[in-house]
Amino acid sequence: MNTNMLINGIQVQGAADTFEVLNPANEQVIATVASASVEQVNQAIQAAAQAFKTWQFISDEEINTIFTKIVADIRHEQSEIARLITLEQGKPLALAQFEVEAGANWIEYILSLNIPVETIDDPSGKTIQVFNRPLGVIASITPWNWPFMIVIWHLFPALKAKNCIVNKPSEYTPLSTIKLIEIMNRHLPQGVCNIVLGQGGVGQALSEHPDVAKVTFTGSTRTGQSILSHSVASLKGVVLELGGNDIGIVLNDVDVNEIAPRIFGSAFLNMGQTCAALKRLYVHEDVYDQLTQKLAELADAQVVGDGLDENTTFGPIQNRMQYQKVKSLIDDAVAQGGEIITQQNQETEKGYYIRPTLVTNVNAGIALVDEEQFGPVLPIVKFSQVEDAIYAANHTSFGLGGSVWSKDLEQAQQISSRLETGTVWINSHSDLSPAAPFGGWKLSGLGYSFGLSGLLLFTKKQAIHITK
Ligand code: NDP
């Protein structure tokens, strides 16, 4: 298993302490990885800065040719990459295969975008051309929930905008990112895309470096705030994609059989470990019993187990910290009167397994409803007045996404316009599009990734005034 970093196109072992990567299905060690020393982090940044001197002038056609070759290699090695994802992350193999294919499609979409040049005819008679220039070196810090997909979200818009990169993947799931960056380096000039590995301190050394122009981070709000506070000294830009506590509001006119699988799929996507998953479900009292029963049937039908087992439909949680966090949220909800309406776990000796769990008889004011669970448990709250659900939707410090479920699209759109979130879905949830801006309001983030706005995050403006 490759555990090397890639700095300036050369594979190197980390020079600092080692850490272990575990398979969450059985807690066995699948790799021992050496962390980067601070000196190696600095070397990676220097390599990116050096590469930027020429990469910033590469033509769009050349970039597109390189991206096309990378996509072809990803597709060619899809099975191997998917297996790595399942081994380190835990998700069922079919979902890992989806992650790889969706990642390849995402790159193809980015490839189709063009960075605009605006021409302004000034009233004085001169012409002004406004260019979107690259920033320089981008530091990317990526999480463990969708390790292959999210690194693609970070790297390819930045590269397409002609920046160079140093990535630091989560210490829990570095292996599929190592593989991706190895593939990318077959086709990119040396130093354009580097990877450093580590646990504790490497991310900070990278993000605080004065030669880094912008940091892009996906993870917890707490760490995002820390990165932002450390960006002040060098006035570097920061893109933060943080937590959420997305509400789903179900009105009384829905067809329960039609929407239940979609609600289940979005709440438990990737075992609930998805920033834009549906995390609290508010259901009108007229359809509450029918919907909770249907959702419980779907949950109880899941086959929980090792993602590499072909019968498995529902894998383990990715790491012990998250497993314990989710368990304690469930225990706390039950202690406060919550009722679990789904089958319970049979304890296993090893592996971070929690069956998809639905909790009823809960309300705002308990942690399971108020906080982000980021795992396979969904609180379901009954309402009779839609105003109460809208109040609950907005009465939170998060503002990532939300959804409204109804046949009455006009009413659903009206409610959507009142939700304080960067994204609202009507009759779906968490189905992200590479073409639409995606970002959080309030403590859910800073900056809108995806689409053209996602590319422009990695640019700065230069206005050229031309007088004849
Ligand atoms: P964190 O959000 O704390 O991120 C950890 C990563 O950030 C590591 O790579 C770490 O590198 C790096 N890091 C830590 N401090 C800094 C800093 N000051 N500057 C730059 N990089 C830094 O993730 P955890 O894995 O600890 O998960 C915590 C919670 O985050 C979870 O419980 C979950 O709720 C949420 N989460 C949200 C995700 C999302 O998609 N929004 C994804 C994953 C988790 P180093 O070890 O080198 O310091």
XYZ file of C-alpha atoms and ligand atoms in Angstrom:
516
model
C 0.000 0.000 0.000
C 1.435 3.368 -1.029
C 1.907 5.653 1.999
C 4.297 8.113 0.370
C 3.819 11.821 0.128
C 4.362 13.533 -3.214
C 6.474 16.664 -3.119
C 7.661 18.290 -6.322
C 6.681 15.197 -8.295
C 8.821 12.911 -6.137
C 7.478 10.246 -3.776
C 8.927 10.661 -0.280
C 8.264 9.169 3.127
C 7.367 11.512 5.968
C 10.255 12.319 8.292
C 8.243 12.737 11.505
C 6.146 10.400 13.719
C 4.053 7.571 12.307
C 0.334 6.945 12.722
C -1.930 4.008 11.876
C -4.825 3.901 9.465
C -7.556 1.516 10.647
C -10.280 -0.332 8.775
C -13.450 0.828 10.581
C -15.174 -2.471 9.794
C -12.824 -4.474 12.040
C -10.335 -1.968 13.521
C -7.397 -3.751 11.899
C -4.397 -1.674 10.886
C -4.331 -1.339 7.111
C -1.362 1.033 6.852
C 1.254 2.764 8.938
C 1.942 6.247 7.653
C 4.778 8.646 8.428
C 3.889 12.294 9.068
C 5.562 15.185 7.304
C 8.066 17.219 9.236
C 7.595 20.993 9.229
C 10.557 21.163 6.864
C 8.768 18.850 4.415
C 5.614 20.978 4.609
C 7.758 23.988 3.729
C 9.363 22.070 0.840
C 5.933 21.203 -0.556
C 4.866 24.850 -0.420
C 8.109 25.938 -2.085
C 7.610 23.329 -4.819
C 4.092 24.628 -5.454
C 5.300 28.238 -5.491
C 8.041 27.338 -7.988
C 5.623 25.414 -10.228
C 3.187 28.325 -10.152
C 5.684 30.493 -12.029
C 4.913 28.560 -15.217
C 1.581 26.857 -14.440
C -0.196 30.232 -14.164
C 0.458 30.799 -17.892
C -0.630 27.344 -19.114
C -3.336 27.428 -21.774
C -6.886 26.285 -21.052
C -6.528 23.653 -23.797
C -3.478 22.149 -22.094
C -5.264 22.009 -18.749
C -8.250 20.316 -20.345
C -6.005 17.738 -22.035
C -4.370 16.954 -18.673
C -7.717 16.704 -16.865
C -9.027 14.365 -19.579
C -6.041 12.034 -19.086
C -6.535 12.070 -15.298
C -10.223 11.206 -15.697
C -9.336 8.311 -18.020
C -6.881 6.912 -15.449
C -9.393 7.280 -12.612
C -11.997 5.365 -14.626
C -9.434 2.729 -15.579
C -8.466 2.210 -11.912
C -11.960 2.648 -10.496
C -12.168 -0.782 -8.823
C -8.826 -0.422 -7.053
C -9.657 3.096 -5.840
C -13.131 2.059 -4.662
C -11.644 -0.824 -2.684
C -9.197 1.551 -1.002
C -12.056 3.906 -0.089
C -14.079 1.096 1.466
C -11.062 -0.246 3.359
C -10.188 3.083 4.943
C -13.584 4.802 5.094
C -15.994 1.904 5.657
C -18.738 2.674 3.125
C -20.181 -0.220 1.088
C -18.240 -0.957 -2.069
C -21.101 0.106 -4.361
C -21.143 3.531 -2.722
C -17.354 3.769 -3.016
C -17.653 2.941 -6.722
C -20.237 5.695 -7.016
C -17.840 8.081 -5.254
C -15.129 7.388 -7.829
C -17.428 7.659 -10.836
C -19.103 10.808 -9.509
C -15.646 12.275 -8.881
C -14.604 11.602 -12.481
C -17.838 13.175 -13.766
C -17.251 16.164 -11.517
C -13.809 16.775 -13.046
C -15.360 16.614 -16.514
C -17.847 19.279 -15.520
C -15.077 21.561 -14.183
C -13.216 21.015 -17.419
C -16.191 22.442 -19.332
C -16.115 25.758 -17.434
C -14.326 28.861 -18.661
C -13.038 31.681 -16.531
C -14.592 34.843 -17.922
C -12.881 38.069 -18.947
C -15.196 41.043 -18.586
C -14.939 44.015 -20.950
C -16.244 47.352 -19.731
C -16.732 50.315 -22.072
C -15.972 53.222 -19.774
C -17.966 56.464 -20.392
C -14.618 58.293 -20.818
C -13.947 56.278 -23.964
C -11.354 53.874 -22.617
C -11.867 50.123 -22.472
C -11.366 48.176 -19.268
C -10.696 44.469 -19.289
C -11.230 42.647 -16.007
C -9.265 39.425 -15.680
C -9.596 36.745 -12.994
C -6.002 35.872 -12.202
C -4.846 32.843 -10.184
C -3.874 33.327 -6.549
C -0.733 31.188 -6.238
C -0.353 28.369 -3.708
C -3.544 26.874 -2.291
C -3.573 24.760 0.881
C -6.328 22.131 0.879
C -7.339 20.226 4.000
C -9.802 17.432 3.338
C -11.984 15.229 5.603
C -12.678 11.529 6.120
C -16.309 11.193 5.090
C -15.997 11.421 1.282
C -12.202 11.315 1.022
C -12.014 10.918 -2.764
C -14.900 13.169 -3.771
C -14.119 16.129 -1.538
C -10.460 16.284 -2.530
C -11.653 16.512 -6.145
C -13.955 19.376 -5.119
C -10.950 21.149 -3.626
C -8.219 20.504 -6.167
C -9.722 20.700 -9.628
C -11.362 24.154 -9.450
C -8.121 25.536 -7.987
C -6.024 23.914 -10.739
C -8.426 24.953 -13.482
C -8.038 28.531 -12.218
C -4.249 27.972 -12.665
C -3.151 27.707 -9.056
C -0.772 25.158 -7.529
C -1.667 23.067 -4.510
C -0.572 21.323 -1.358
C -3.187 18.931 0.030
C -3.335 17.397 3.497
C -5.924 14.626 3.783
C -7.498 13.462 7.036
C -5.236 11.156 9.018
C -8.158 8.690 9.128
C -8.418 8.299 5.340
C -5.231 9.296 3.500
C -4.927 6.292 1.179
C -7.408 7.074 -1.600
C -6.127 10.668 -1.708
C -2.536 9.426 -2.052
C -3.761 7.339 -4.981
C -5.563 10.267 -6.621
C -2.588 12.591 -6.319
C -0.295 9.883 -7.637
C -2.543 9.617 -10.726
C -2.641 13.399 -11.096
C 1.143 13.617 -10.950
C 1.460 11.258 -13.924
C 0.064 14.083 -16.063
C 0.757 17.349 -14.209
C 4.125 19.147 -14.277
C 6.165 18.578 -11.134
C 5.226 20.633 -8.092
C 1.772 21.656 -9.345
C -0.032 19.278 -6.965
C 1.650 18.046 -3.777
C 0.445 16.026 -0.817
C 1.682 16.025 2.767
C 0.473 13.613 5.425
C 0.141 13.897 9.152
C -1.756 13.855 12.372
C -1.659 16.829 14.690
C 0.038 20.029 13.584
C 0.665 19.382 9.881
C -2.596 21.039 8.817
C -1.815 24.064 10.899
C 1.786 24.349 9.631
C 0.422 24.242 6.095
C -2.448 26.658 6.509
C -0.470 29.276 8.436
C 2.445 29.424 5.996
C 2.892 32.980 4.682
C 3.397 31.755 1.089
C -0.041 30.116 1.016
C -2.492 32.456 -0.703
C -5.701 30.684 0.281
C -6.795 27.795 2.479
C -9.700 25.580 1.525
C -11.004 23.420 4.358
C -13.886 20.991 4.830
C -14.559 19.769 8.364
C -15.740 20.962 11.746
C -16.786 24.532 12.541
C -14.295 24.650 15.413
C -11.295 23.888 13.184
C -12.656 26.192 10.468
C -12.783 29.029 12.986
C -9.227 28.289 14.066
C -8.016 28.414 10.436
C -9.839 31.696 9.869
C -8.391 33.279 12.996
C -4.880 32.274 11.944
C -5.331 33.750 8.456
C -5.418 37.321 9.732
C -1.667 37.967 9.922
C -1.078 37.298 6.210
C -4.600 38.353 5.114
C -4.974 35.071 3.243
C -8.324 34.030 1.893
C -10.213 31.097 3.408
C -12.887 28.813 1.962
C -14.729 26.917 4.692
C -17.250 24.141 4.162
C -18.305 23.275 7.703
C -21.060 21.528 9.558
C -24.788 21.694 9.163
C -27.990 20.674 10.867
C -30.186 20.478 7.796
C -33.912 20.333 8.381
C -36.415 18.476 6.202
C -39.962 19.868 6.474
C -42.666 17.450 5.324
C -46.083 18.987 4.593
C -49.354 17.082 4.834
C -49.996 16.636 1.088
C -47.077 14.285 0.314
C -47.246 10.770 -1.095
C -45.482 8.975 1.762
C -44.514 5.905 -0.259
C -42.901 8.073 -2.881
C -40.874 10.332 -0.588
C -39.869 7.895 2.180
C -37.025 6.217 0.237
C -35.699 9.629 -0.813
C -35.784 10.935 2.748
C -34.137 7.776 4.045
C -31.474 7.937 1.321
C -30.529 11.526 2.107
C -30.616 11.255 5.916
C -28.509 8.097 5.938
C -26.310 8.845 2.928
C -22.836 7.547 3.725
C -24.141 6.361 7.122
C -25.243 9.944 7.797
C -21.666 11.219 7.573
C -22.383 13.860 4.949
C -22.290 17.594 5.561
C -25.407 18.151 3.473
C -27.385 15.173 4.797
C -30.904 15.666 6.146
C -30.276 15.781 9.912
C -33.614 16.605 11.559
C -36.974 15.684 10.115
C -40.054 17.765 10.898
C -43.259 16.009 9.792
C -46.820 17.312 9.702
C -49.027 15.436 12.167
C -51.390 14.215 9.374
C -48.661 12.075 7.769
C -46.395 11.556 10.786
C -47.405 7.990 11.729
C -47.415 6.735 8.159
C -44.023 8.286 7.324
C -42.241 7.194 10.504
C -43.488 3.632 9.994
C -42.308 3.572 6.381
C -38.905 4.998 7.325
C -38.546 2.404 10.088
C -39.227 -0.374 7.566
C -36.505 1.012 5.290
C -34.048 1.286 8.193
C -34.729 -2.226 9.444
C -34.230 -3.662 5.952
C -30.588 -2.497 5.848
C -27.864 -5.117 5.995
C -25.216 -3.665 8.306
C -21.692 -4.985 7.973
C -18.253 -4.766 6.402
C -18.464 -2.637 3.255
C -16.401 -5.191 1.343
C -19.086 -7.848 1.873
C -21.305 -7.708 -1.206
C -24.508 -8.168 0.849
C -23.777 -5.100 2.966
C -25.940 -2.061 2.312
C -24.897 -0.086 5.408
C -21.319 0.178 6.654
C -19.688 1.211 9.920
C -19.046 4.738 11.144
C -15.615 5.884 10.008
C -13.819 6.312 13.343
C -14.106 5.685 17.066
C -14.412 9.375 17.976
C -17.460 9.764 15.722
C -18.926 6.399 16.823
C -18.791 7.476 20.458
C -20.215 10.890 19.661
C -23.228 9.378 17.856
C -23.794 6.784 20.583
C -23.808 9.419 23.292
C -26.282 11.573 21.332
C -28.633 8.572 21.074
C -28.247 7.719 24.784
C -28.904 11.326 25.759
C -32.038 11.496 23.574
C -33.389 8.296 25.142
C -32.624 9.589 28.642
C -34.745 12.620 27.796
C -37.763 10.613 26.665
C -36.839 9.887 23.053
C -38.147 6.628 21.636
C -36.085 4.468 19.274
C -38.449 2.936 16.723
C -35.902 0.906 14.748
C -34.055 -2.334 15.391
C -31.119 -2.035 17.774
C -27.547 -3.139 17.254
C -26.273 -6.547 18.071
C -22.972 -5.648 19.717
C -19.927 -6.701 17.703
C -16.524 -7.140 19.250
C -14.806 -4.985 16.645
C -15.952 -2.310 14.204
C -17.877 0.930 14.655
C -21.356 -0.291 13.813
C -24.577 1.548 14.561
C -27.730 0.489 12.720
C -29.739 3.293 11.058
C -31.680 4.658 14.009
C -34.880 6.727 14.095
C -35.768 8.563 17.284
C -39.284 9.937 17.869
C -40.847 11.813 20.782
C -38.086 14.416 20.664
C -38.067 18.152 20.214
C -35.757 21.131 20.015
C -33.810 21.598 23.233
C -32.110 18.207 23.186
C -28.682 17.705 21.662
C -29.803 15.184 19.021
C -32.113 17.807 17.501
C -30.031 20.926 18.164
C -26.559 19.650 17.205
C -25.027 17.980 14.173
C -24.988 14.204 14.702
C -22.947 13.386 11.555
C -23.930 9.746 11.803
C -26.718 7.194 11.334
C -29.423 8.572 13.616
C -32.345 10.791 12.647
C -34.613 12.645 15.104
C -38.221 12.993 13.900
C -40.318 15.853 15.256
C -44.103 16.192 14.796
C -45.615 19.599 13.961
C -49.093 20.938 13.308
C -48.313 24.525 12.247
C -45.813 25.042 9.431
C -44.724 28.313 11.086
C -43.342 26.249 13.977
C -41.259 24.167 11.582
C -39.904 27.292 9.846
C -39.012 28.783 13.224
C -37.180 25.570 14.173
C -35.390 25.529 10.798
C -33.898 28.967 11.379
C -33.398 28.768 15.139
C -29.894 27.325 14.811
C -26.386 28.607 14.310
C -25.999 26.443 11.185
C -27.177 27.393 7.693
C -25.966 24.797 5.205
C -29.114 23.285 3.651
C -32.741 22.412 4.149
C -35.612 20.806 2.275
C -39.359 21.133 1.842
C -41.443 18.136 0.817
C -44.827 18.851 -0.783
C -46.862 18.442 -3.972
C -47.703 22.140 -3.767
C -44.588 23.573 -5.402
C -45.741 27.147 -4.977
C -46.097 26.773 -1.210
C -42.821 24.822 -1.045
C -41.030 27.650 -2.855
C -42.545 30.195 -0.515
C -41.293 28.269 2.504
C -37.880 27.793 0.830
C -37.440 31.541 0.498
C -37.799 31.846 4.268
C -35.161 29.233 5.153
C -31.812 30.720 6.231
C -29.585 28.271 4.358
C -27.263 28.332 1.346
C -29.203 25.542 -0.377
C -32.844 24.478 -0.269
C -34.110 21.387 -2.016
C -37.758 20.787 -2.857
C -38.720 17.097 -2.717
C -35.125 15.937 -2.433
C -32.129 16.584 -0.205
C -28.334 16.435 -0.471
C -28.324 15.837 -4.240
C -25.549 18.282 -5.005
C -24.900 19.635 -8.473
C -21.459 20.578 -9.812
C -23.149 23.524 -11.558
C -24.843 25.197 -8.568
C -23.112 27.338 -5.945
C -22.843 25.413 -2.679
C -21.950 27.015 0.626
C -23.169 27.607 4.127
C -24.669 30.592 5.858
C -23.949 31.427 9.517
C -21.503 28.944 11.138
C -21.774 26.517 8.205
C -19.086 28.150 6.120
C -17.535 30.855 4.035
C -17.538 30.975 0.237
C -19.597 29.243 -2.458
C -17.955 26.251 -4.076
C -19.036 24.497 -7.298
C -20.032 26.013 -10.616
C -18.309 29.132 -11.863
C -18.382 30.714 -8.401
C -16.295 27.758 -7.203
C -13.598 28.548 -9.776
C -13.669 32.258 -9.028
C -12.953 31.500 -5.358
C -9.420 30.751 -6.493
C -8.884 33.951 -8.449
C -8.223 37.629 -7.862
C -9.320 40.479 -10.086
C -7.044 42.535 -12.269
C -8.554 45.452 -14.174
C -6.542 46.681 -17.177
C -7.517 50.161 -18.372
C -6.712 50.632 -22.054
C -6.519 54.153 -23.429
C -5.920 54.450 -27.165
P -11.590 18.495 12.009
O -12.651 19.331 11.466
O -11.065 18.866 13.344
O -10.384 18.500 10.963
C -9.225 17.767 11.190
C -8.263 18.136 10.089
O -7.972 19.526 10.161
C -6.957 17.400 10.196
O -6.473 17.142 8.905
C -6.065 18.411 10.903
O -4.722 18.265 10.548
C -6.573 19.712 10.350
N -6.406 20.843 11.271
C -6.669 20.907 12.573
N -6.402 22.147 13.055
C -5.966 22.877 12.009
C -5.553 24.233 11.831
N -5.533 25.100 12.848
N -5.180 24.623 10.594
C -5.211 23.769 9.568
N -5.594 22.485 9.663
C -5.973 22.045 10.879
O -12.073 17.003 11.857
P -12.237 15.756 12.767
O -11.854 14.619 11.931
O -11.587 15.926 14.098
O -13.825 15.755 12.963
C -14.450 16.593 13.904
C -15.905 16.791 13.531
O -15.993 17.466 12.280
C -16.695 15.517 13.324
O -17.205 15.051 14.536
C -17.767 15.936 12.361
O -18.904 16.357 13.078
C -17.188 17.113 11.617
N -16.836 16.802 10.220
C -17.457 17.496 9.243
C -17.190 17.220 7.922
C -17.859 17.951 6.819
O -17.955 17.429 5.711
N -18.311 19.176 7.031
C -16.253 16.162 7.543
C -15.615 15.508 8.661
C -15.904 15.832 9.949
P -3.622 17.958 11.668
O -4.046 16.660 12.259
O -2.344 17.882 10.947
O -3.713 19.065 12.659
